Amino acid sequence: MNTALVLPTHTPKLLREAVAQAAAALRAGDVIGLPTETVYGLAANALDAEAVARIFAIKGRPSTNPIIVHVADTAMLAQCTRDWTPLAQTLAKAFWPGPLTLVLKKAPQIPTNVCAGGDTVGLRWPAHAVTQAVIKACGLPLAAPSANPANQLSPTNAAHVQQLLGDKIHLILDGGQCQVGIESTVVDATGPVARILRPGMIRAEQLAAWVPLENGRGSLGSPLEGQPALSPGQHPKHYAPKARLVLASWSSPAEFLQVLGPLQTEYRRIHVLAHRAVPQQVPGVRITIIPDDVEAYARALYAELHHCDELGADVILVEAVRPDPSWQGVADRLRRGAAS
Ligand code: TXA
Ligand code: MG
């Protein structure tokens, strides 16, 4: 049952009321749904281990996966890390507020469950007016993973959060459709060289314009057995819709039909997400066109996948995106969504 209260924020009065209610809930140790510019978060007081434990329980998240802490001023940052590195300073100045998470040595007052028992904490200053207002009103750094059950698709609007977790939380703030649409770029900023742990819409080449970057382009390591996962991107299966996701390319109507054929023998409800080679209509197949522009594509992708799930798709055939560095974040999410 989707019973969470969804509070709108689109007028100054509504925003004030929603922020006050959210801040009170967070100070009381509750977990709430909150918009950010990337995806919606499931937020709680990052300094309260019990509140953070509720996040893990609600998501069914493995305790080995650390949670990002969201801040909205420099005093809060100082509460969260004991080693604000020159690298972090440079990246924060260039990209905050924004869709970039910096992994740094944790401060003692950050509970160990936030960091999955490790010595580092992921920090982000989000660029969303509602999130910033809530953080300032409650005066607390907020631990917030994406507001979806573990391994599922992230929500990019309040209705998604209601549908995914509305039976497990009491309050969701509606800050509209997320403008970025995929999760933040996660960067290890503990040392003198930056290392990309999860690609996102802030790209390797943008980071490399400011700081030295491992491999020049960023690398994706793999988690050690029994260690906290370095990033969610390291779990092969993640960001997945309920339907099976299949990635393929086609350059002509004939090739499209060749790709479709085997799927038609196996599945009944087939949905296609195309952005370049727009296929012809095929009876019984639902075709959606996403803009062929990486920012617009990222903004639309999860909403389209959620919509396919809502319509009861058995399989979603997604046209593979170009192997261009600027599409790396989107390509990563599609690859993980398609992993079985
Ligand atoms: O855009 C985003 O990052 C969204 C919004 C809500 O801020 N949050 C998000 O959280 O995507 P989540 O939990 O779904 O993915 C964040 C990932 C974690 O799974 C974790 O692997 C990585 O960031 N992370 C967090 N803390 C870390 C740490 N201390 N060291 C390495 N990776 C960390
Ligand atoms: Mg997530």
mmCIF file with all atom_site columns, N, CA and C in Angstrom, residues 80-91 101-107 115 118-123 186-197 211-214 230:
data_model
loop_
_atom_site.group_PDB
_atom_site.id
_atom_site.type_symbol
_atom_site.label_atom_id
_atom_site.label_alt_id
_atom_site.label_comp_id
_atom_site.label_asym_id
_atom_site.label_entity_id
_atom_site.label_seq_id
_atom_site.pdbx_PDB_ins_code
_atom_site.Cartn_x
_atom_site.Cartn_y
_atom_site.Cartn_z
_atom_site.occupancy
_atom_site.B_iso_or_equiv
_atom_site.pdbx_formal_charge
_atom_site.auth_seq_id
_atom_site.auth_comp_id
_atom_site.auth_asym_id
_atom_site.auth_atom_id
_atom_site.pdbx_PDB_model_num
ATOM 1   N N  . CYS A 1 80  ? 32.162 15.959 9.057   1.00 0.00 ? 80  CYS A N  1
ATOM 2   C CA . CYS A 1 80  ? 32.061 14.633 8.429   1.00 0.00 ? 80  CYS A CA 1
ATOM 3   C C  . CYS A 1 80  ? 33.401 14.006 8.070   1.00 0.00 ? 80  CYS A C  1
ATOM 4   N N  . THR A 1 81  ? 34.402 14.823 7.760   1.00 0.00 ? 81  THR A N  1
ATOM 5   C CA . THR A 1 81  ? 35.701 14.253 7.374   1.00 0.00 ? 81  THR A CA 1
ATOM 6   C C  . THR A 1 81  ? 36.815 14.795 8.260   1.00 0.00 ? 81  THR A C  1
ATOM 7   N N  . ARG A 1 82  ? 37.804 13.926 8.552   1.00 0.00 ? 82  ARG A N  1
ATOM 8   C CA . ARG A 1 82  ? 38.941 14.387 9.360   1.00 0.00 ? 82  ARG A CA 1
ATOM 9   C C  . ARG A 1 82  ? 40.101 14.785 8.465   1.00 0.00 ? 82  ARG A C  1
ATOM 10  N N  . ASP A 1 83  ? 39.949 14.603 7.140   1.00 0.00 ? 83  ASP A N  1
ATOM 11  C CA . ASP A 1 83  ? 41.052 14.940 6.243   1.00 0.00 ? 83  ASP A CA 1
ATOM 12  C C  . ASP A 1 83  ? 40.516 15.498 4.923   1.00 0.00 ? 83  ASP A C  1
ATOM 13  N N  . TRP A 1 84  ? 40.281 16.783 4.938   1.00 0.00 ? 84  TRP A N  1
ATOM 14  C CA . TRP A 1 84  ? 39.801 17.490 3.739   1.00 0.00 ? 84  TRP A CA 1
ATOM 15  C C  . TRP A 1 84  ? 41.026 17.745 2.858   1.00 0.00 ? 84  TRP A C  1
ATOM 16  N N  . THR A 1 85  ? 41.210 16.925 1.838   1.00 0.00 ? 85  THR A N  1
ATOM 17  C CA . THR A 1 85  ? 42.454 16.966 1.055   1.00 0.00 ? 85  THR A CA 1
ATOM 18  C C  . THR A 1 85  ? 42.450 18.128 0.056   1.00 0.00 ? 85  THR A C  1
ATOM 19  N N  . PRO A 1 86  ? 43.645 18.556 -0.385  1.00 0.00 ? 86  PRO A N  1
ATOM 20  C CA . PRO A 1 86  ? 43.711 19.584 -1.432  1.00 0.00 ? 86  PRO A CA 1
ATOM 21  C C  . PRO A 1 86  ? 42.952 19.158 -2.691  1.00 0.00 ? 86  PRO A C  1
ATOM 22  N N  . LEU A 1 87  ? 43.012 17.857 -2.990  1.00 0.00 ? 87  LEU A N  1
ATOM 23  C CA . LEU A 1 87  ? 42.280 17.335 -4.154  1.00 0.00 ? 87  LEU A CA 1
ATOM 24  C C  . LEU A 1 87  ? 40.780 17.563 -3.991  1.00 0.00 ? 87  LEU A C  1
ATOM 25  N N  . ALA A 1 88  ? 40.280 17.275 -2.783  1.00 0.00 ? 88  ALA A N  1
ATOM 26  C CA . ALA A 1 88  ? 38.850 17.464 -2.504  1.00 0.00 ? 88  ALA A CA 1
ATOM 27  C C  . ALA A 1 88  ? 38.482 18.941 -2.616  1.00 0.00 ? 88  ALA A C  1
ATOM 28  N N  . GLN A 1 89  ? 39.363 19.786 -2.100  1.00 0.00 ? 89  GLN A N  1
ATOM 29  C CA . GLN A 1 89  ? 39.106 21.237 -2.159  1.00 0.00 ? 89  GLN A CA 1
ATOM 30  C C  . GLN A 1 89  ? 38.958 21.698 -3.607  1.00 0.00 ? 89  GLN A C  1
ATOM 31  N N  . THR A 1 90  ? 39.855 21.226 -4.463  1.00 0.00 ? 90  THR A N  1
ATOM 32  C CA . THR A 1 90  ? 39.818 21.624 -5.877  1.00 0.00 ? 90  THR A CA 1
ATOM 33  C C  . THR A 1 90  ? 38.534 21.121 -6.546  1.00 0.00 ? 90  THR A C  1
ATOM 34  N N  . LEU A 1 91  ? 38.212 19.860 -6.295  1.00 0.00 ? 91  LEU A N  1
ATOM 35  C CA . LEU A 1 91  ? 37.026 19.287 -6.956  1.00 0.00 ? 91  LEU A CA 1
ATOM 36  C C  . LEU A 1 91  ? 35.745 19.917 -6.422  1.00 0.00 ? 91  LEU A C  1
ATOM 37  N N  . THR A 1 101 ? 30.293 12.931 -5.824  1.00 0.00 ? 101 THR A N  1
ATOM 38  C CA . THR A 1 101 ? 30.515 12.453 -4.453  1.00 0.00 ? 101 THR A CA 1
ATOM 39  C C  . THR A 1 101 ? 32.004 12.260 -4.243  1.00 0.00 ? 101 THR A C  1
ATOM 40  N N  . LEU A 1 102 ? 32.521 12.826 -3.151  1.00 0.00 ? 102 LEU A N  1
ATOM 41  C CA . LEU A 1 102 ? 33.940 12.711 -2.832  1.00 0.00 ? 102 LEU A CA 1
ATOM 42  C C  . LEU A 1 102 ? 34.113 11.757 -1.664  1.00 0.00 ? 102 LEU A C  1
ATOM 43  N N  . VAL A 1 103 ? 34.902 10.721 -1.847  1.00 0.00 ? 103 VAL A N  1
ATOM 44  C CA . VAL A 1 103 ? 35.188 9.770  -0.765  1.00 0.00 ? 103 VAL A CA 1
ATOM 45  C C  . VAL A 1 103 ? 36.428 10.259 -0.022  1.00 0.00 ? 103 VAL A C  1
ATOM 46  N N  . LEU A 1 104 ? 36.258 10.431 1.299   1.00 0.00 ? 104 LEU A N  1
ATOM 47  C CA . LEU A 1 104 ? 37.322 10.994 2.143   1.00 0.00 ? 104 LEU A CA 1
ATOM 48  C C  . LEU A 1 104 ? 37.401 10.220 3.456   1.00 0.00 ? 104 LEU A C  1
ATOM 49  N N  . LYS A 1 105 ? 38.459 10.452 4.215   1.00 0.00 ? 105 LYS A N  1
ATOM 50  C CA . LYS A 1 105 ? 38.573 9.815  5.535   1.00 0.00 ? 105 LYS A CA 1
ATOM 51  C C  . LYS A 1 105 ? 37.436 10.314 6.420   1.00 0.00 ? 105 LYS A C  1
ATOM 52  N N  . LYS A 1 106 ? 36.771 9.407  7.103   1.00 0.00 ? 106 LYS A N  1
ATOM 53  C CA . LYS A 1 106 ? 35.612 9.788  7.909   1.00 0.00 ? 106 LYS A CA 1
ATOM 54  C C  . LYS A 1 106 ? 36.031 10.473 9.213   1.00 0.00 ? 106 LYS A C  1
ATOM 55  N N  . ALA A 1 107 ? 35.166 11.347 9.695   1.00 0.00 ? 107 ALA A N  1
ATOM 56  C CA . ALA A 1 107 ? 35.365 11.930 11.023  1.00 0.00 ? 107 ALA A CA 1
ATOM 57  C C  . ALA A 1 107 ? 34.824 10.947 12.060  1.00 0.00 ? 107 ALA A C  1
ATOM 58  N N  . CYS A 1 115 ? 29.445 4.079  6.894   1.00 0.00 ? 115 CYS A N  1
ATOM 59  C CA . CYS A 1 115 ? 30.644 3.791  6.094   1.00 0.00 ? 115 CYS A CA 1
ATOM 60  C C  . CYS A 1 115 ? 30.834 2.301  5.892   1.00 0.00 ? 115 CYS A C  1
ATOM 61  N N  . GLY A 1 118 ? 34.021 0.806  7.111   1.00 0.00 ? 118 GLY A N  1
ATOM 62  C CA . GLY A 1 118 ? 35.293 1.284  6.566   1.00 0.00 ? 118 GLY A CA 1
ATOM 63  C C  . GLY A 1 118 ? 35.725 2.596  7.203   1.00 0.00 ? 118 GLY A C  1
ATOM 64  N N  . ASP A 1 119 ? 36.838 3.132  6.730   1.00 0.00 ? 119 ASP A N  1
ATOM 65  C CA . ASP A 1 119 ? 37.414 4.334  7.323   1.00 0.00 ? 119 ASP A CA 1
ATOM 66  C C  . ASP A 1 119 ? 37.100 5.580  6.495   1.00 0.00 ? 119 ASP A C  1
ATOM 67  N N  . THR A 1 120 ? 36.313 5.412  5.429   1.00 0.00 ? 120 THR A N  1
ATOM 68  C CA . THR A 1 120 ? 36.026 6.564  4.568   1.00 0.00 ? 120 THR A CA 1
ATOM 69  C C  . THR A 1 120 ? 34.525 6.838  4.506   1.00 0.00 ? 120 THR A C  1
ATOM 70  N N  . VAL A 1 121 ? 34.202 8.071  4.104   1.00 0.00 ? 121 VAL A N  1
ATOM 71  C CA . VAL A 1 121 ? 32.802 8.463  3.942   1.00 0.00 ? 121 VAL A CA 1
ATOM 72  C C  . VAL A 1 121 ? 32.644 9.173  2.590   1.00 0.00 ? 121 VAL A C  1
ATOM 73  N N  . GLY A 1 122 ? 31.560 8.882  1.907   1.00 0.00 ? 122 GLY A N  1
ATOM 74  C CA . GLY A 1 122 ? 31.250 9.581  0.654   1.00 0.00 ? 122 GLY A CA 1
ATOM 75  C C  . GLY A 1 122 ? 30.466 10.841 0.975   1.00 0.00 ? 122 GLY A C  1
ATOM 76  N N  . LEU A 1 123 ? 30.935 11.988 0.472   1.00 0.00 ? 123 LEU A N  1
ATOM 77  C CA . LEU A 1 123 ? 30.289 13.266 0.787   1.00 0.00 ? 123 LEU A CA 1
ATOM 78  C C  . LEU A 1 123 ? 29.829 13.966 -0.489  1.00 0.00 ? 123 LEU A C  1
ATOM 79  N N  . VAL A 1 186 ? 31.143 9.086  -8.407  1.00 0.00 ? 186 VAL A N  1
ATOM 80  C CA . VAL A 1 186 ? 31.799 8.889  -7.099  1.00 0.00 ? 186 VAL A CA 1
ATOM 81  C C  . VAL A 1 186 ? 33.309 8.832  -7.332  1.00 0.00 ? 186 VAL A C  1
ATOM 82  N N  . VAL A 1 187 ? 34.044 9.679  -6.589  1.00 0.00 ? 187 VAL A N  1
ATOM 83  C CA . VAL A 1 187 ? 35.489 9.800  -6.769  1.00 0.00 ? 187 VAL A CA 1
ATOM 84  C C  . VAL A 1 187 ? 36.201 9.598  -5.442  1.00 0.00 ? 187 VAL A C  1
ATOM 85  N N  . ASP A 1 188 ? 37.210 8.750  -5.427  1.00 0.00 ? 188 ASP A N  1
ATOM 86  C CA . ASP A 1 188 ? 38.076 8.624  -4.253  1.00 0.00 ? 188 ASP A CA 1
ATOM 87  C C  . ASP A 1 188 ? 38.983 9.845  -4.229  1.00 0.00 ? 188 ASP A C  1
ATOM 88  N N  . ALA A 1 189 ? 38.818 10.686 -3.200  1.00 0.00 ? 189 ALA A N  1
ATOM 89  C CA . ALA A 1 189 ? 39.587 11.924 -3.099  1.00 0.00 ? 189 ALA A CA 1
ATOM 90  C C  . ALA A 1 189 ? 40.481 11.909 -1.861  1.00 0.00 ? 189 ALA A C  1
ATOM 91  N N  . THR A 1 190 ? 40.815 10.711 -1.377  1.00 0.00 ? 190 THR A N  1
ATOM 92  C CA . THR A 1 190 ? 41.622 10.614 -0.150  1.00 0.00 ? 190 THR A CA 1
ATOM 93  C C  . THR A 1 190 ? 43.099 10.928 -0.410  1.00 0.00 ? 190 THR A C  1
ATOM 94  N N  . GLY A 1 191 ? 43.570 10.736 -1.636  1.00 0.00 ? 191 GLY A N  1
ATOM 95  C CA . GLY A 1 191 ? 44.998 10.915 -1.916  1.00 0.00 ? 191 GLY A CA 1
ATOM 96  C C  . GLY A 1 191 ? 45.254 12.048 -2.878  1.00 0.00 ? 191 GLY A C  1
ATOM 97  N N  . PRO A 1 192 ? 46.457 12.087 -3.472  1.00 0.00 ? 192 PRO A N  1
ATOM 98  C CA . PRO A 1 192 ? 46.801 13.172 -4.396  1.00 0.00 ? 192 PRO A CA 1
ATOM 99  C C  . PRO A 1 192 ? 46.278 12.956 -5.824  1.00 0.00 ? 192 PRO A C  1
ATOM 100 N N  . VAL A 1 193 ? 45.809 11.728 -6.108  1.00 0.00 ? 193 VAL A N  1
ATOM 101 C CA . VAL A 1 193 ? 45.303 11.412 -7.444  1.00 0.00 ? 193 VAL A CA 1
ATOM 102 C C  . VAL A 1 193 ? 43.864 10.939 -7.316  1.00 0.00 ? 193 VAL A C  1
ATOM 103 N N  . ALA A 1 194 ? 42.977 11.492 -8.116  1.00 0.00 ? 194 ALA A N  1
ATOM 104 C CA . ALA A 1 194 ? 41.561 11.116 -8.042  1.00 0.00 ? 194 ALA A CA 1
ATOM 105 C C  . ALA A 1 194 ? 41.335 9.781  -8.744  1.00 0.00 ? 194 ALA A C  1
ATOM 106 N N  . ARG A 1 195 ? 40.399 9.015  -8.200  1.00 0.00 ? 195 ARG A N  1
ATOM 107 C CA . ARG A 1 195 ? 40.067 7.727  -8.826  1.00 0.00 ? 195 ARG A CA 1
ATOM 108 C C  . ARG A 1 195 ? 38.550 7.628  -8.923  1.00 0.00 ? 195 ARG A C  1
ATOM 109 N N  . ILE A 1 196 ? 38.047 7.385  -10.117 1.00 0.00 ? 196 ILE A N  1
ATOM 110 C CA . ILE A 1 196 ? 36.591 7.283  -10.296 1.00 0.00 ? 196 ILE A CA 1
ATOM 111 C C  . ILE A 1 196 ? 36.127 5.906  -9.840  1.00 0.00 ? 196 ILE A C  1
ATOM 112 N N  . LEU A 1 197 ? 35.197 5.887  -8.874  1.00 0.00 ? 197 LEU A N  1
ATOM 113 C CA . LEU A 1 197 ? 34.649 4.619  -8.384  1.00 0.00 ? 197 LEU A CA 1
ATOM 114 C C  . LEU A 1 197 ? 33.326 4.303  -9.068  1.00 0.00 ? 197 LEU A C  1
ATOM 115 N N  . VAL A 1 211 ? 42.252 18.021 -11.759 1.00 0.00 ? 211 VAL A N  1
ATOM 116 C CA . VAL A 1 211 ? 43.126 17.247 -10.858 1.00 0.00 ? 211 VAL A CA 1
ATOM 117 C C  . VAL A 1 211 ? 43.742 16.076 -11.628 1.00 0.00 ? 211 VAL A C  1
ATOM 118 N N  . PRO A 1 212 ? 44.870 15.540 -11.098 1.00 0.00 ? 212 PRO A N  1
ATOM 119 C CA . PRO A 1 212 ? 45.379 14.316 -11.711 1.00 0.00 ? 212 PRO A CA 1
ATOM 120 C C  . PRO A 1 212 ? 44.397 13.172 -11.489 1.00 0.00 ? 212 PRO A C  1
ATOM 121 N N  . LEU A 1 213 ? 44.215 12.370 -12.525 1.00 0.00 ? 213 LEU A N  1
ATOM 122 C CA . LEU A 1 213 ? 43.217 11.309 -12.471 1.00 0.00 ? 213 LEU A CA 1
ATOM 123 C C  . LEU A 1 213 ? 43.905 9.982  -12.764 1.00 0.00 ? 213 LEU A C  1
ATOM 124 N N  . GLU A 1 214 ? 43.625 8.974  -11.937 1.00 0.00 ? 214 GLU A N  1
ATOM 125 C CA . GLU A 1 214 ? 44.246 7.667  -12.158 1.00 0.00 ? 214 GLU A CA 1
ATOM 126 C C  . GLU A 1 214 ? 43.895 7.171  -13.560 1.00 0.00 ? 214 GLU A C  1
ATOM 127 N N  . LEU A 1 230 ? 33.526 -0.822 -2.818  1.00 0.00 ? 230 LEU A N  1
ATOM 128 C CA . LEU A 1 230 ? 34.070 0.506  -3.080  1.00 0.00 ? 230 LEU A CA 1
ATOM 129 C C  . LEU A 1 230 ? 33.050 1.404  -3.750  1.00 0.00 ? 230 LEU A C  1
#
